[in-house]
Amino acid sequence: MITQTKEITPEYDSKTIAKLKQIVGKNNVISDLEGLYAYSFDCAHIPFSKEYPRVVVFPENTQQVSEILKFANRHRIPVIERGAATNHAGGCNPVKGGIILHFSKMNKILEISNQDLTCKVQPGVVVGDLQNEVSKIGLFFPPDPSNLAVSTIGGGIALSSGGPRAFKYGTFKDYVLDLEVVLADGTIIKTGAQTVKNVTGYNLTQLIVGSEGTLAVITEATLRLIPKPETTNVLMAYFNTIEEAVNAVSTIINNHLTPSVVDLIDQKTVQTIEAFYPTGMLCDKEAALLIEIDGDDASVKHQQEKIISLCMENNAQYIDCAKDEEHKKRIWTSRRSAFGACAQLAPNVITEDVVVPRSKIAELSKGIIEISKKYNLITMIMGHIGDGNIHPNFALDLRDKKQKQNFEKAKAELFKLALSLGGTLSGEHGIGCQKASFLPIALDKTTLNLMIQIKKVFDPNYILNPEKML
Ligand SMILES: Cc1cc2nc3c(=O)[nH]c(=O)nc-3n(C[C@H](O)[C@H](O)[C@H](O)COP(=O)(O)OP(=O)(O)OC[C@H]3O[C@@H](n4cnc5c(N)ncnc54)[C@H](O)[C@@H]3O)c2cc1C
């Protein structure tokens, strides 16, 4: 384990704040206790320590980020990067106090090239805003971390976020060509090239992608774009068992069809959505599949017909296929309401994020149900079944000691189960604080040590997002 060399002290804070105000301007600094409290958690609201940030800063350009890091590194002050804080894993919790770097003022789309099919953006750009902007000229940025209206490009790159469209289009890592990053000592570097092909030296770009802010601060990204599919359609297919839903997906894939989205929603999730945001889903079936297809008109029609018939072959009980834009929106709204609906059940909703080979999804789902029964937990299962990525949502009250203990035990069993099925701890939300202590069961000692050495090369004073991942 790596340990921090010097703790921030209260006397130190006033000097720190004064220096930061000098770098970014006094209107770009929050240092009052009420303000700081709001930046102590990510959206899961789990207190991993009693710490809160000593200051939140909103840099407006790369030079300011560099100045902040030079100062923080000199004084061994933790720096925690924060986008929209939707990561769920305690990825931007300030567990050692320190400075929160908030990127909402570095939110410009700097360039979109129709000719090169690339764009250059700042880290605070909201994913949905980029998608809308490139769509105006017939281009597409596929990664969709299911909350496009708020989550940022910086957070998406730092976690290599995926989402429903990863099955066909891959995750953030497949779209990052070049990064401008600031190293822990304030040095500004470029990691890649503006080209789609590039094998010049080690692939530092992909080392930074998914590194959860522990190696460097992302200040600009060049991203690959693709032509926007002409049209899409979506359907919801209902099955009596999760196993039948999984079999239907395998049949679809074995028939060489590649839907843009194949998401699983279990009965408890459907019932919860219908209880709080009713859209007319069927509540009496064990599993629903949301399937989206895209392409030109003829291809979408052809894929849709085949998928409907393959679902029926696998005993689908009912298929709700969108007939117009309004209908499409309704089906997608039900899927996107899932987390919000679960959050109505208890003060906390903890979304887990395990991934297994697709063939093991039914076994994993059965195991999750057994673990939840054993520990008396309310659990709703959903996920990107096409990628084998399952998100059990646990609704509980963390103030209740017994429930908290039960959840910790259930979590450990869930991770062991995923590993025993040939899977791993996280498909897209990252390790953060939430899973850091489980890394040694997922990685061998030599691999883990190599990762620790890499961290030391990039961040010898251990100031960047401490206590996350390693
Ligand atoms: C309802 C809901 C549904 C979700 N569904 C999905 C899904 O389907 N797929 C999926 O992949 N995720 C999903 N997520 C998780 C989350 O939305 C994504 O991981 C998202 O990409 C995180 O973006 P953010 O801006 O909120 O990042 P944050 O949570 O703010 O940060 C994430 C990590 O990136 C680091 N970071 C942020 N900015 C920078 C930077 N500039 N430089 C270096 N490091 C940085 C942070 O320190 C942290 O470690 C979901 C979350 C919610 C709440």
Coordinates of C-alpha atoms and ligand atoms in Angstrom, one line a residue:
M1 CA 0.0 0.0 0.0
I2 CA 1.1 3.6 -0.7
T3 CA 0.7 6.1 2.1
Q4 CA 0.6 9.8 2.0
T5 CA 3.6 11.7 3.3
K6 CA 2.0 14.7 4.9
E7 CA -1.6 15.5 6.0
I8 CA -3.2 18.9 5.4
T9 CA -3.6 20.8 8.6
P10 CA -6.2 23.4 9.5
E11 CA -3.5 26.2 9.9
Y12 CA -2.4 25.3 6.4
D13 CA -5.8 25.8 4.9
S14 CA -6.0 29.6 5.0
K15 CA -2.7 29.8 3.1
T16 CA -3.8 27.2 0.6
I17 CA -7.1 29.0 0.0
A18 CA -5.3 32.4 -0.5
K19 CA -2.9 30.9 -3.0
L20 CA -5.8 29.2 -4.9
K21 CA -7.7 32.4 -5.0
Q22 CA -4.7 34.0 -6.5
I23 CA -4.5 31.4 -9.2
V24 CA -8.1 31.0 -10.2
G25 CA -9.7 34.2 -8.9
K26 CA -11.8 34.5 -5.7
N27 CA -15.1 33.8 -7.6
N28 CA -13.8 30.4 -8.6
V29 CA -13.2 29.1 -5.0
I30 CA -15.6 27.6 -2.4
S31 CA -14.3 27.4 1.1
D32 CA -17.3 27.7 3.5
L33 CA -18.2 24.6 5.4
E34 CA -21.8 24.3 3.9
G35 CA -20.4 24.6 0.4
L36 CA -17.6 22.1 1.1
Y37 CA -20.0 19.5 2.5
A38 CA -21.8 19.3 -0.8
Y39 CA -18.6 18.1 -2.4
S40 CA -17.8 15.4 0.2
F41 CA -19.6 12.5 -1.7
D42 CA -20.4 11.2 -5.1
C43 CA -24.0 10.4 -6.0
A44 CA -24.0 7.2 -3.9
H45 CA -23.6 9.4 -0.8
I46 CA -21.5 6.9 1.1
P47 CA -19.1 8.3 3.7
F48 CA -15.9 6.5 3.2
S49 CA -14.2 8.7 5.8
K50 CA -15.1 11.7 8.0
E51 CA -13.1 14.0 5.8
Y52 CA -14.5 16.8 3.6
P53 CA -12.6 18.9 1.1
R54 CA -10.8 22.0 2.5
V55 CA -11.5 23.9 -0.7
V56 CA -13.2 23.5 -4.1
V57 CA -11.7 25.3 -7.1
F58 CA -13.1 25.8 -10.6
P59 CA -10.2 26.3 -13.0
E60 CA -10.9 28.0 -16.3
N61 CA -7.9 26.8 -18.3
T62 CA -5.0 24.3 -18.3
Q63 CA -2.4 26.8 -17.1
Q64 CA -4.4 27.3 -13.9
V65 CA -4.6 23.5 -13.4
S66 CA -0.9 23.3 -13.8
E67 CA -0.3 26.1 -11.2
I68 CA -2.7 24.4 -8.7
L69 CA -0.8 21.1 -9.1
K70 CA 2.6 22.7 -8.7
F71 CA 1.5 24.2 -5.5
A72 CA -0.3 21.1 -4.2
N73 CA 2.6 18.9 -5.1
R74 CA 5.1 21.1 -3.3
H75 CA 3.0 21.1 -0.1
R76 CA 1.8 17.4 -0.5
I77 CA -1.9 18.4 -0.6
P78 CA -4.4 15.9 -2.1
V79 CA -6.1 16.9 -5.3
I80 CA -9.3 15.2 -6.3
E81 CA -10.8 15.7 -9.8
R82 CA -14.5 15.9 -10.0
G83 CA -16.9 15.9 -13.0
A84 CA -20.6 15.4 -12.2
A85 CA -19.8 12.9 -9.4
T86 CA -22.2 10.3 -10.8
N87 CA -19.6 7.4 -10.5
H88 CA -21.2 5.5 -7.6
A89 CA -17.8 4.1 -6.4
G90 CA -16.6 6.9 -4.2
G91 CA -14.3 7.8 -7.1
C92 CA -14.2 11.5 -6.3
N93 CA -14.7 11.4 -2.5
P94 CA -12.1 13.6 -0.7
V95 CA -11.2 10.8 1.8
K96 CA -7.9 12.6 2.8
G97 CA -9.4 16.2 2.6
G98 CA -7.6 18.4 0.1
I99 CA -8.5 20.3 -3.0
I100 CA -11.4 19.4 -5.3
L101 CA -10.7 20.3 -8.9
H102 CA -14.2 20.9 -10.4
F103 CA -14.3 21.1 -14.2
S104 CA -17.7 22.8 -14.8
K105 CA -15.9 26.0 -16.1
M106 CA -13.7 24.0 -18.5
N107 CA -16.7 22.9 -20.5
K108 CA -16.1 24.0 -24.1
I109 CA -16.3 22.0 -27.3
L110 CA -13.2 23.5 -29.0
E111 CA -13.4 22.0 -32.4
I112 CA -15.4 19.5 -34.5
S113 CA -13.8 18.2 -37.7
N114 CA -16.3 16.8 -40.2
Q115 CA -13.3 15.9 -42.4
D116 CA -11.2 14.0 -39.8
L117 CA -14.2 12.7 -37.8
T118 CA -12.7 14.0 -34.6
C119 CA -13.5 16.6 -32.0
K120 CA -11.5 18.4 -29.4
V121 CA -13.1 19.1 -26.0
Q122 CA -12.5 20.3 -22.5
P123 CA -13.1 17.8 -19.6
G124 CA -16.2 19.5 -18.2
V125 CA -18.2 19.1 -21.4
V126 CA -21.4 17.2 -20.7
V127 CA -21.6 14.0 -22.7
G128 CA -25.2 14.7 -23.9
D129 CA -24.2 18.2 -25.1
L130 CA -21.4 16.8 -27.2
Q131 CA -23.7 14.1 -28.7
N132 CA -26.3 16.8 -29.6
E133 CA -23.7 19.1 -31.1
V134 CA -22.0 16.5 -33.3
S135 CA -25.4 15.1 -34.3
K136 CA -26.2 18.5 -36.0
I137 CA -23.7 17.6 -38.7
G138 CA -24.6 13.9 -39.0
L139 CA -21.9 12.6 -36.6
F140 CA -22.2 10.4 -33.5
F141 CA -20.3 10.0 -30.2
P142 CA -21.6 6.6 -29.0
P143 CA -20.6 6.3 -25.3
D144 CA -23.6 6.9 -23.2
P145 CA -23.2 6.5 -19.4
S146 CA -27.0 6.4 -19.0
N147 CA -27.0 9.9 -17.5
L148 CA -25.9 11.9 -20.5
A149 CA -27.6 15.0 -19.3
V150 CA -25.1 15.5 -16.5
S151 CA -22.0 13.3 -16.7
T152 CA -18.8 14.7 -18.2
I153 CA -16.2 13.8 -20.8
G154 CA -13.4 14.0 -18.1
G155 CA -15.3 11.5 -15.8
G156 CA -16.1 9.3 -18.7
I157 CA -12.5 9.1 -19.8
A158 CA -11.2 8.6 -16.3
L159 CA -13.5 5.6 -15.9
S160 CA -13.6 4.4 -19.5
S161 CA -17.4 4.6 -19.0
G162 CA -19.6 2.4 -21.1
G163 CA -23.3 2.2 -20.9
P164 CA -26.0 0.6 -23.0
R165 CA -24.4 1.2 -26.4
A166 CA -21.1 -0.5 -25.5
F167 CA -22.2 -3.8 -26.9
K168 CA -22.1 -2.5 -30.5
Y169 CA -19.9 0.6 -30.2
G170 CA -17.5 0.0 -27.3
T171 CA -16.7 2.3 -24.4
F172 CA -14.9 5.6 -23.9
K173 CA -11.5 3.9 -24.4
D174 CA -12.4 3.2 -28.1
Y175 CA -12.9 6.9 -28.8
V176 CA -9.9 8.7 -27.2
L177 CA -7.1 9.5 -29.6
D178 CA -5.1 12.1 -27.7
L179 CA -5.2 13.7 -24.2
E180 CA -3.7 16.8 -22.8
V181 CA -3.0 16.1 -19.2
V182 CA -1.3 17.8 -16.3
L183 CA 1.0 15.6 -14.3
A184 CA 1.2 15.7 -10.5
D185 CA 4.1 18.2 -10.5
G186 CA 2.2 20.6 -12.9
T187 CA 3.9 19.6 -16.1
I188 CA 1.6 19.7 -19.1
I189 CA 2.0 16.8 -21.7
K190 CA 0.2 15.3 -24.7
T191 CA -0.2 11.5 -24.6
G192 CA -1.2 10.6 -28.2
A193 CA -1.8 12.1 -31.7
Q194 CA -4.6 13.7 -33.6
T195 CA -4.7 10.6 -35.9
V196 CA -6.9 7.5 -35.7
K197 CA -3.8 5.3 -36.1
N198 CA -0.8 5.8 -33.8
V199 CA 1.7 3.3 -32.5
T200 CA 4.4 5.8 -31.7
G201 CA 5.9 4.8 -28.3
Y202 CA 4.0 3.3 -25.3
N203 CA 0.2 3.9 -25.3
L204 CA 0.1 6.5 -22.6
T205 CA -3.4 7.6 -23.7
Q206 CA -4.9 4.3 -22.8
L207 CA -2.9 4.2 -19.5
I208 CA -4.7 7.4 -18.5
V209 CA -8.1 6.2 -19.7
G210 CA -9.7 4.4 -16.8
S211 CA -7.0 5.5 -14.3
E212 CA -9.7 7.2 -12.2
G213 CA -7.7 10.5 -11.8
T214 CA -4.9 8.7 -10.0
L215 CA -2.2 9.3 -12.6
A216 CA -2.8 12.7 -14.2
V217 CA -5.5 15.4 -14.6
I218 CA -7.2 15.4 -18.0
T219 CA -7.5 19.0 -19.3
E220 CA -8.3 18.4 -23.0
A221 CA -9.3 15.4 -25.2
T222 CA -9.3 14.6 -28.9
L223 CA -12.1 12.1 -29.5
R224 CA -13.0 10.0 -32.5
L225 CA -16.5 10.4 -34.0
I226 CA -18.4 8.1 -36.3
P227 CA -21.2 8.8 -38.8
K228 CA -24.6 8.9 -37.2
P229 CA -26.8 5.9 -38.0
E230 CA -29.7 7.0 -40.2
T231 CA -32.4 5.7 -37.9
T232 CA -33.0 3.7 -34.7
N233 CA -35.9 1.7 -33.2
V234 CA -36.4 0.2 -29.8
L235 CA -38.5 -2.7 -28.4
M236 CA -39.1 -4.2 -25.0
A237 CA -39.5 -8.0 -24.8
Y238 CA -40.8 -9.7 -21.7
F239 CA -39.9 -13.3 -20.6
N240 CA -41.1 -15.6 -17.8
T241 CA -37.5 -16.2 -16.6
I242 CA -34.1 -14.5 -16.7
E243 CA -32.7 -17.6 -18.3
E244 CA -35.1 -17.3 -21.3
A245 CA -34.1 -13.7 -21.7
V246 CA -30.4 -14.6 -21.6
N247 CA -31.0 -17.4 -24.2
A248 CA -32.8 -15.0 -26.4
V249 CA -29.8 -12.7 -26.4
S250 CA -27.5 -15.6 -27.3
T251 CA -29.8 -16.6 -30.1
I252 CA -29.8 -13.0 -31.5
I253 CA -26.0 -12.8 -31.4
N254 CA -25.5 -16.3 -32.8
N255 CA -27.7 -15.2 -35.8
H256 CA -25.1 -12.5 -36.5
L257 CA -27.2 -9.5 -35.4
T258 CA -25.6 -6.7 -33.5
P259 CA -28.2 -4.5 -31.7
S260 CA -26.9 -1.2 -30.5
V261 CA -28.4 -1.9 -27.0
V262 CA -29.3 -5.1 -25.2
D263 CA -30.2 -4.3 -21.6
L264 CA -31.8 -6.6 -19.0
I265 CA -34.3 -5.3 -16.4
D266 CA -35.6 -7.7 -13.8
Q267 CA -39.1 -7.9 -12.4
K268 CA -38.4 -6.0 -9.2
T269 CA -36.9 -3.1 -11.2
V270 CA -39.9 -3.1 -13.5
Q271 CA -42.3 -3.1 -10.5
T272 CA -40.3 -0.2 -8.9
I273 CA -40.3 1.9 -12.1
E274 CA -44.0 1.3 -12.5
A275 CA -44.7 2.3 -8.8
F276 CA -43.0 5.6 -9.1
Y277 CA -42.8 6.6 -12.9
P278 CA -45.4 4.5 -14.6
T279 CA -45.0 4.0 -18.3
G280 CA -47.1 0.9 -18.8
M281 CA -44.4 -1.8 -18.4
L282 CA -45.6 -5.4 -17.7
C283 CA -45.0 -6.1 -14.0
D284 CA -45.8 -9.9 -13.9
K285 CA -42.8 -11.2 -15.9
E286 CA -39.4 -12.1 -14.4
A287 CA -37.3 -10.3 -17.0
A288 CA -37.5 -7.7 -19.7
L289 CA -35.0 -7.0 -22.5
L290 CA -34.7 -3.5 -23.9
I291 CA -33.3 -3.9 -27.4
E292 CA -32.3 -1.0 -29.7
I293 CA -31.3 -1.4 -33.3
D294 CA -29.8 1.2 -35.7
G295 CA -28.8 1.5 -39.3
D296 CA -30.6 2.6 -42.5
D297 CA -34.3 2.2 -42.8
A298 CA -34.3 -1.1 -44.6
S299 CA -31.7 -2.6 -42.2
V300 CA -33.6 -1.5 -39.1
K301 CA -36.8 -3.0 -40.4
H302 CA -35.0 -6.3 -41.3
Q303 CA -33.2 -6.5 -37.9
Q304 CA -36.4 -5.7 -36.0
E305 CA -38.4 -8.5 -37.7
K306 CA -35.6 -11.0 -37.1
I307 CA -35.1 -10.0 -33.4
I308 CA -38.9 -10.2 -32.8
S309 CA -39.1 -13.7 -34.3
L310 CA -35.9 -14.9 -32.4
C311 CA -37.4 -13.6 -29.1
M312 CA -40.7 -15.4 -29.8
E313 CA -38.6 -18.6 -30.5
N314 CA -37.2 -18.1 -27.0
N315 CA -40.6 -17.9 -25.4
A316 CA -41.0 -14.1 -25.2
Q317 CA -44.5 -13.5 -23.6
Y318 CA -45.0 -10.0 -25.0
I319 CA -43.1 -7.6 -27.3
D320 CA -43.7 -3.9 -27.1
C321 CA -42.1 -2.5 -30.3
A322 CA -42.0 1.3 -30.7
K323 CA -44.3 2.6 -33.4
D324 CA -43.3 6.2 -33.4
E325 CA -40.9 8.7 -31.8
E326 CA -43.2 9.2 -28.8
H327 CA -43.3 5.5 -28.2
K328 CA -39.5 5.2 -28.4
K329 CA -39.2 8.0 -25.9
R330 CA -41.6 6.2 -23.5
I331 CA -39.6 2.9 -23.7
W332 CA -36.3 4.7 -23.1
T333 CA -37.8 6.9 -20.3
S334 CA -38.8 3.7 -18.4
R335 CA -35.2 2.4 -18.6
R336 CA -33.6 5.7 -17.7
S337 CA -36.0 6.1 -14.7
A338 CA -34.7 2.9 -13.1
F339 CA -32.1 4.4 -10.7
G340 CA -34.4 7.3 -9.7
A341 CA -37.2 4.8 -9.0
C342 CA -35.0 2.6 -6.9
A343 CA -33.8 5.6 -5.0
Q344 CA -37.4 6.1 -3.8
L345 CA -37.3 2.8 -1.9
A346 CA -34.7 3.6 0.8
P347 CA -32.3 6.4 1.9
N348 CA -29.4 4.8 0.0
V349 CA -29.2 3.0 -3.3
I350 CA -25.8 1.3 -3.9
T351 CA -25.3 0.3 -7.5
E352 CA -22.8 -2.5 -8.0
D353 CA -21.1 -3.1 -11.3
V354 CA -19.8 -6.7 -11.8
V355 CA -19.1 -8.2 -15.2
V356 CA -19.0 -11.8 -16.3
P357 CA -18.7 -13.7 -19.6
R358 CA -22.2 -13.3 -21.2
S359 CA -22.8 -17.1 -20.9
K360 CA -22.7 -16.8 -17.1
I361 CA -25.3 -14.0 -16.7
A362 CA -28.1 -16.3 -15.7
E363 CA -25.9 -18.0 -13.0
L364 CA -24.8 -14.6 -11.8
S365 CA -28.4 -13.3 -11.5
K366 CA -29.5 -16.4 -9.6
G367 CA -26.5 -16.0 -7.3
I368 CA -27.4 -12.3 -6.7
I369 CA -31.0 -13.3 -5.8
E370 CA -29.7 -15.9 -3.3
I371 CA -27.2 -13.6 -1.7
S372 CA -29.8 -10.9 -1.3
K373 CA -32.2 -13.4 0.3
K374 CA -29.5 -14.6 2.7
Y375 CA -28.7 -11.0 3.9
N376 CA -32.3 -9.8 3.7
L377 CA -31.5 -7.0 1.2
I378 CA -33.9 -5.4 -1.4
T379 CA -32.1 -5.8 -4.7
M380 CA -33.0 -4.9 -8.2
I381 CA -31.0 -6.3 -11.1
M382 CA -30.4 -4.6 -14.3
G383 CA -27.5 -4.4 -16.7
H384 CA -26.0 -4.4 -20.1
I385 CA -26.5 -8.0 -20.8
G386 CA -24.9 -7.9 -24.2
D387 CA -21.5 -7.2 -22.4
G388 CA -22.1 -9.4 -19.4
N389 CA -22.2 -6.3 -17.3
I390 CA -24.7 -6.5 -14.4
H391 CA -25.7 -3.7 -12.0
P392 CA -27.5 -5.0 -8.9
N393 CA -29.1 -2.0 -7.2
F394 CA -29.2 -2.5 -3.4
A395 CA -31.8 -0.2 -1.6
L396 CA -31.0 0.1 2.0
D397 CA -30.5 2.5 5.0
L398 CA -26.8 2.8 5.8
R399 CA -27.7 4.3 9.2
D400 CA -29.0 0.9 10.2
K401 CA -25.8 -1.0 11.4
K402 CA -27.2 -4.4 10.7
Q403 CA -28.2 -3.5 7.2
K404 CA -24.8 -2.0 6.6
Q405 CA -23.0 -5.1 7.9
N406 CA -25.3 -7.3 5.8
F407 CA -24.6 -5.2 2.7
E408 CA -20.8 -5.5 3.3
K409 CA -21.0 -9.3 3.5
A410 CA -23.3 -9.4 0.5
K411 CA -20.9 -7.3 -1.5
A412 CA -17.9 -9.5 -0.7
E413 CA -19.9 -12.6 -1.7
L414 CA -21.0 -10.9 -4.9
F415 CA -17.4 -10.1 -6.0
K416 CA -16.3 -13.6 -5.2
L417 CA -19.2 -15.0 -7.2
A418 CA -18.3 -12.8 -10.2
L419 CA -14.6 -13.8 -10.0
S420 CA -15.5 -17.5 -9.7
L421 CA -17.6 -17.2 -12.9
G422 CA -14.6 -15.8 -14.8
G423 CA -15.7 -12.2 -14.4
T424 CA -14.3 -9.2 -12.6
L425 CA -15.1 -6.4 -10.1
S426 CA -16.1 -3.5 -12.4
G427 CA -17.2 -3.1 -16.0
E428 CA -17.6 0.6 -16.0
H429 CA -18.0 2.4 -12.7
G430 CA -14.4 1.9 -11.6
I431 CA -12.9 0.8 -8.3
G432 CA -12.9 4.1 -6.4
C433 CA -12.9 3.7 -2.6
Q434 CA -15.8 1.2 -2.8
K435 CA -13.7 -1.7 -4.2
A436 CA -10.1 -0.7 -3.5
S437 CA -9.7 -3.3 -0.7
F438 CA -10.9 -6.0 -3.1
L439 CA -8.3 -5.4 -5.7
P440 CA -5.9 -8.1 -4.3
I441 CA -8.5 -10.8 -4.9
A442 CA -9.0 -9.8 -8.5
L443 CA -5.4 -9.2 -9.5
D444 CA -2.3 -11.2 -8.8
K445 CA 0.4 -9.8 -6.6
T446 CA 2.9 -9.1 -9.3
T447 CA 0.3 -7.3 -11.5
L448 CA -0.8 -5.2 -8.5
N449 CA 2.8 -4.3 -7.6
L450 CA 3.4 -3.2 -11.2
M451 CA 0.4 -0.9 -11.0
I452 CA 1.7 0.5 -7.7
Q453 CA 5.1 1.2 -9.4
I454 CA 3.3 3.0 -12.3
K455 CA 1.4 5.1 -9.8
K456 CA 4.7 6.1 -8.1
V457 CA 6.3 7.1 -11.4
F458 CA 3.4 9.4 -12.2
D459 CA 2.6 10.7 -8.7
P460 CA 5.6 10.1 -6.4
N461 CA 4.1 12.3 -3.6
Y462 CA 0.7 10.5 -3.8
I463 CA -1.4 13.6 -4.1
L464 CA -3.6 12.6 -7.0
N465 CA -7.0 11.2 -5.9
P466 CA -5.6 9.3 -2.9
E467 CA -7.1 6.1 -1.6
K468 CA -8.8 5.3 -4.9
M469 CA -8.2 2.1 -6.8
L470 CA -4.9 1.0 -5.3
Ligands
LIG1 C1 -28.3 6.7 -12.8 C2 -26.9 6.3 -13.2 C3 -26.7 5.5 -14.3 C4 -25.4 5.2 -14.7 N1 -25.2 4.3 -15.7 C5 -24.0 4.1 -16.2 C6 -23.8 3.3 -17.4 O1 -24.7 2.8 -17.9 N2 -22.5 3.1 -17.8 C7 -21.5 3.7 -17.2 O2 -20.3 3.5 -17.6 N3 -21.6 4.5 -16.1 C8 -22.9 4.7 -15.6 N4 -23.0 5.4 -14.5 C9 -21.8 5.9 -13.8 C10 -21.4 7.3 -14.2 O3 -22.5 8.0 -14.7 C11 -20.3 7.3 -15.2 O4 -19.2 6.6 -14.8 C12 -19.9 8.8 -15.7 O5 -19.1 8.6 -16.9 C13 -19.1 9.5 -14.7 O6 -18.9 10.9 -15.1 P1 -18.9 12.1 -14.1 O7 -18.7 13.3 -14.9 O8 -20.0 12.0 -13.2 O9 -17.5 11.7 -13.3 P2 -17.2 11.8 -11.8 O10 -18.1 10.8 -11.0 O11 -17.2 13.2 -11.3 O12 -15.7 11.2 -11.8 C14 -15.4 9.9 -12.1 C15 -13.9 9.7 -11.9 O13 -13.2 10.4 -12.8 C16 -12.2 11.3 -12.2 N5 -12.2 12.5 -13.0 C17 -13.2 13.3 -13.3 N6 -12.7 14.3 -14.1 C18 -11.4 14.1 -14.3 C19 -10.4 14.8 -15.0 N7 -10.6 15.9 -15.7 N8 -9.1 14.3 -15.0 C20 -8.9 13.1 -14.3 N9 -9.8 12.4 -13.6 C21 -11.1 12.9 -13.6 C22 -12.8 11.4 -10.8 O14 -11.8 11.7 -9.9 C23 -13.4 10.1 -10.5 O15 -12.4 9.2 -10.1 C24 -24.3 5.7 -14.0 C25 -24.5 6.6 -13.0 C26 -25.8 6.9 -12.6 C27 -26.0 7.9 -11.4

